[in-house]
Coordinates of C-alpha atoms in Angstrom, one line a residue:
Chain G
X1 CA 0.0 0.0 0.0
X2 CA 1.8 3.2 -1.2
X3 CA -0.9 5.5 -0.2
X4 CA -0.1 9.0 -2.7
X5 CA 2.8 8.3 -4.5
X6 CA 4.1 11.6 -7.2
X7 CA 6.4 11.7 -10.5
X8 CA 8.3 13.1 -11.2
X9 CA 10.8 14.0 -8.0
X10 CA 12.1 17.3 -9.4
X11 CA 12.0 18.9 -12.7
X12 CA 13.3 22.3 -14.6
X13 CA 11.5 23.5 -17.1
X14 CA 12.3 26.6 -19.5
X15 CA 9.8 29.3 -20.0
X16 CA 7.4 28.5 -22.3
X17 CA 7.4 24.5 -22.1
X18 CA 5.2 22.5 -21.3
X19 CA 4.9 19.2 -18.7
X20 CA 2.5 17.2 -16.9
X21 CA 2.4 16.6 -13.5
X22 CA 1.2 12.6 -12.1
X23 CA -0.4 11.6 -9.0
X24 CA -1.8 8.1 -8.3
X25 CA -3.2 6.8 -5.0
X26 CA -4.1 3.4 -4.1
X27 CA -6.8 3.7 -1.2
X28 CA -10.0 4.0 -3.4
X29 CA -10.4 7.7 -2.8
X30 CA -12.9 9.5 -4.8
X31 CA -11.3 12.9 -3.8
X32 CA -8.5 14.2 -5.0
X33 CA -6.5 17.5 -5.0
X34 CA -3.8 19.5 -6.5
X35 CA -1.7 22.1 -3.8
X36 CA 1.2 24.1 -4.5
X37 CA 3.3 25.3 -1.7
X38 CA 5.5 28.5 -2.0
X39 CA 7.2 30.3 0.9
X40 CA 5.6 32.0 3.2
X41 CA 2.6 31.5 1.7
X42 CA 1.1 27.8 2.9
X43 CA -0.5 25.8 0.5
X44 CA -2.6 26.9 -1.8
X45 CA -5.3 24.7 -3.9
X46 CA -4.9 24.3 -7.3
X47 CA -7.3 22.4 -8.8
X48 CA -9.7 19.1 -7.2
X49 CA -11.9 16.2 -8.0
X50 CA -14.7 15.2 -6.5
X51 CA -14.6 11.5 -8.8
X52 CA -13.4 9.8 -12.2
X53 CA -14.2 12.1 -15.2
X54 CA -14.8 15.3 -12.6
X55 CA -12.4 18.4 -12.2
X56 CA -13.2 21.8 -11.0
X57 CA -11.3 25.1 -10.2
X58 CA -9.6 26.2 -6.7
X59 CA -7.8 29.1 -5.4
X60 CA -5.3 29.4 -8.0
X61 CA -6.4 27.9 -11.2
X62 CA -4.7 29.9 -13.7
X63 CA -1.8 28.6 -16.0
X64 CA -2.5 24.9 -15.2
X65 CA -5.3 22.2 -16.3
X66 CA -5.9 18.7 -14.9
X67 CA -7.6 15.4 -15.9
X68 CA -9.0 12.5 -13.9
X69 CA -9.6 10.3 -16.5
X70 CA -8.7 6.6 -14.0
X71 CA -10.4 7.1 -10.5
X72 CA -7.0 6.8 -9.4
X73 CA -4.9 9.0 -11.1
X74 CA -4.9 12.9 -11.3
X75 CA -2.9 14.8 -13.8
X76 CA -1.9 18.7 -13.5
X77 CA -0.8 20.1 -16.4
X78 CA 1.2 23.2 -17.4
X79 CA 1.0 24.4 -21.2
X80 CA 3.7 27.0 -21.0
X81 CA 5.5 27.4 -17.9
X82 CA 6.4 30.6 -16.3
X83 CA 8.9 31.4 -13.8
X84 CA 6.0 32.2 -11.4
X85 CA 5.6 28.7 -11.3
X86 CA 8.6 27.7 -9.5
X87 CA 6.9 25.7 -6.3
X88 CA 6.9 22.8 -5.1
X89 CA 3.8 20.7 -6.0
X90 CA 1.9 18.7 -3.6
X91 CA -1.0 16.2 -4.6
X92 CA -3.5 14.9 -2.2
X93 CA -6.3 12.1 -1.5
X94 CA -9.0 11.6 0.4
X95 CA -12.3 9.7 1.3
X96 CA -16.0 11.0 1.4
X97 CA -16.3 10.1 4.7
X98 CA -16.0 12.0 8.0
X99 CA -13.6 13.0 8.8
X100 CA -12.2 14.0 5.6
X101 CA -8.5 13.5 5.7
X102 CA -6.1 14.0 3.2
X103 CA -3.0 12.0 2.7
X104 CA -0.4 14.0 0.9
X105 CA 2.3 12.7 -1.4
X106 CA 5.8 13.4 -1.2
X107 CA 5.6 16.3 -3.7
X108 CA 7.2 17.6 -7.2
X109 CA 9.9 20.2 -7.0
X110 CA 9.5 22.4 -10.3
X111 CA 12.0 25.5 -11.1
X112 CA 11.3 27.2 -14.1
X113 CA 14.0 29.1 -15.8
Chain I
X1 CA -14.3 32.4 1.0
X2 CA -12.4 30.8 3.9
X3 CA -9.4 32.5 5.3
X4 CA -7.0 31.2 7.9
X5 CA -4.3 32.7 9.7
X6 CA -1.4 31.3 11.9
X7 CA 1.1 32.6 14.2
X8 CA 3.7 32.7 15.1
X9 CA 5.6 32.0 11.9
X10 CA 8.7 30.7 13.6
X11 CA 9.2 29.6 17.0
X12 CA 12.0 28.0 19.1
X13 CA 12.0 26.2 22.5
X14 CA 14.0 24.3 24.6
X15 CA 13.7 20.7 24.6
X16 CA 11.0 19.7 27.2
X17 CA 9.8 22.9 26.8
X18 CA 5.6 23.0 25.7
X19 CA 5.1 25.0 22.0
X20 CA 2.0 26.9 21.3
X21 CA 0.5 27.4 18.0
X22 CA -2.6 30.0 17.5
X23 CA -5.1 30.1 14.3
X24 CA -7.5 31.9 13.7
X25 CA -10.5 31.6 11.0
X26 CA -13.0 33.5 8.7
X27 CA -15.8 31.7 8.1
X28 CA -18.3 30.8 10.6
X29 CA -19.7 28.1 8.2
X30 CA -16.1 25.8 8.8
X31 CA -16.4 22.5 11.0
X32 CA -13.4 20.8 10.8
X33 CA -9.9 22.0 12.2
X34 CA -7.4 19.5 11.1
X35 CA -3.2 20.2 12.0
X36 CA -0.3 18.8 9.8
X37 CA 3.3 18.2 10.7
X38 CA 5.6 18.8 7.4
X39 CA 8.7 17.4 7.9
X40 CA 11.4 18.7 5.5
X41 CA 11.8 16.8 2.3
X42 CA 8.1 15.2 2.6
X43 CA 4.6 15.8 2.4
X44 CA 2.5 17.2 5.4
X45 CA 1.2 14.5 7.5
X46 CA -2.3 14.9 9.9
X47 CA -1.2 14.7 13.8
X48 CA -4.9 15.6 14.9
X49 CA -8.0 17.1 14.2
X50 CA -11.3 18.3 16.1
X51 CA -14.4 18.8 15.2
X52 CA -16.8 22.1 15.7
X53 CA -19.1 20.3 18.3
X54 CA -15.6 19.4 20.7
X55 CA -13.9 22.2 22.7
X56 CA -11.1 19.9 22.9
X57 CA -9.1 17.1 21.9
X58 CA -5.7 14.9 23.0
X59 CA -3.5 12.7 21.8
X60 CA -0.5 12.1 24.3
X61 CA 1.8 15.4 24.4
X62 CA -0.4 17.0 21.4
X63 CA -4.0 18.4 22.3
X64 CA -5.7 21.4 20.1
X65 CA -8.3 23.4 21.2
X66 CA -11.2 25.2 19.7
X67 CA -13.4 28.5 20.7
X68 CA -16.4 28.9 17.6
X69 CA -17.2 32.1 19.4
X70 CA -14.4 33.3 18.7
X71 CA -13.2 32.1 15.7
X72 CA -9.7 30.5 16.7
X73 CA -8.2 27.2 17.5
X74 CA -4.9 26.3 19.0
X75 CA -1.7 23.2 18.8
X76 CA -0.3 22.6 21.8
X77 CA 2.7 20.2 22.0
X78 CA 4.0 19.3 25.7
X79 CA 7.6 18.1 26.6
X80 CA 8.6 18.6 23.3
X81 CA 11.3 16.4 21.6
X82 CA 14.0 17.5 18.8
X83 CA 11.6 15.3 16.8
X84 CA 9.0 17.6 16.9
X85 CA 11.0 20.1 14.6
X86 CA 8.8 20.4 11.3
X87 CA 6.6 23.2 10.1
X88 CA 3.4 22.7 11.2
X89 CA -0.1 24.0 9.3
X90 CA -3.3 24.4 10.5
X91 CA -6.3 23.8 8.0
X92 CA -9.9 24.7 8.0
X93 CA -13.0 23.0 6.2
X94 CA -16.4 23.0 5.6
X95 CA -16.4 18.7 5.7
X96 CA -18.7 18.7 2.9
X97 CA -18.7 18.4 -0.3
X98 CA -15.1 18.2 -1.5
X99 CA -14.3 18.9 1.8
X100 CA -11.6 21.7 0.3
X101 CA -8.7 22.1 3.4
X102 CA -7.6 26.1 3.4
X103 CA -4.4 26.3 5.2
X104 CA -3.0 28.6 7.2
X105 CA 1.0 29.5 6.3
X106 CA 2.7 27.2 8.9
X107 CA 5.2 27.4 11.9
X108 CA 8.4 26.4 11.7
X109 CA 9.2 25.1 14.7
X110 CA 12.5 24.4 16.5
X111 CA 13.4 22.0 19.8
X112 CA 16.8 22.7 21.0
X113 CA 18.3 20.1 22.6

């Protein structure tokens, strides 16, 4: 049992390129989430699921797009990369029932040049 | 929407020594007060939780708190251990729906030994 597992590790990017992000989990969770984390800042949500074939919009949507094509996979994509998204990329899992915990992975460290 | 703060930012303490964290929310409507432990290199990590019906909750040296009336909630770690440097977040949710976390932006705390 892995729980949230991420790829890749690290990555640099140059302005302007493009990459996807992958997150898989293997507990069954219908919920699923993409964070970034920046300094001083916390973490901020991206982009969620609520199940397979379902994406919607958080706090910072712009310059990225995700799929959730396999109930247990959830991709975050980035068309052209900008420095501003230098972070470091969490993605999380959880259940629909109380309480709703998420289980993080180990995260994505992106540096865009 | 849902805005959480968290202080102090930093805070160091002498081994045995207790820590106290302090958060504070926005929206009345938020039920669930989960805390994550980040340790450096990994994903954040749920150490406890309460819900908006319990004034308090604890779990050996780690107990949080909770006044609705006031809007805040509180970590407090007892005869703390070098292993208890992390950052630490504090989270607030509606526990419905997608049950979207918004974090605060974390305290990085340090046990001296």
């Amino acid at each position: 049992n892995a729980g949230v597992t991420q790829t890749p590790k690290f990555r640099v990017l140059k302005t302007g390129q493009s990459m996807t992000l992958l997150c898989a989990q293997d507990m069954n969770h219908e919920y699923m989430y993409w964070y970034r984390q920046d300094p001083g800042m916390g973490l901020r949500l991206i982009h969620y699921s609520v199940g397979e074939g379902t994406t919607a919009k958080g706090e910072v949507p712009d310059g990225y797009n995700v799929s959730r094509l396999k109930k247990q996979n959830f991709l975050l994509g980035l068309e052209s990369a900008a420095p501003s998204q230098t972070s470091v990329y969490f993605c999380a899992s959880s259940s629909t029932r109380f309480p709703p915990t998420q289980y993080f992975g180990p995260g994505t460290r992106l540096l865009v040049l | 929407g849902e805005n959480v703060e968290q202080h102090p930012s930093t805070l160091s303490v002498q081994e045995g020594d207790s820590a106290v964290i302090k958060c504070t929310y926005s929206d009345s409507a938020s039920n669930y007060f989960p805390w994550y432990k980040q340790e450096l290199g990994k994903g954040p990590q749920l150490i406890i939780d309460i819900r908006s019906n319990v004034g308090e909750k604890k779990d050996q040296r780690i107990a949080v708190t909770l006044n609705k009336t006031a809007k805040h909630f509180s970590l407090h770690i007892t005869e703390t251990q070098p292993e208890d440097s992390a950052v630490y977040f504090c989270a607030a949710s509606k526990a419905w729906g997608a049950n979207n976390l918004f974090f605060g932006t974390g305290t990085r705390l340090t046990v001296i030994p």
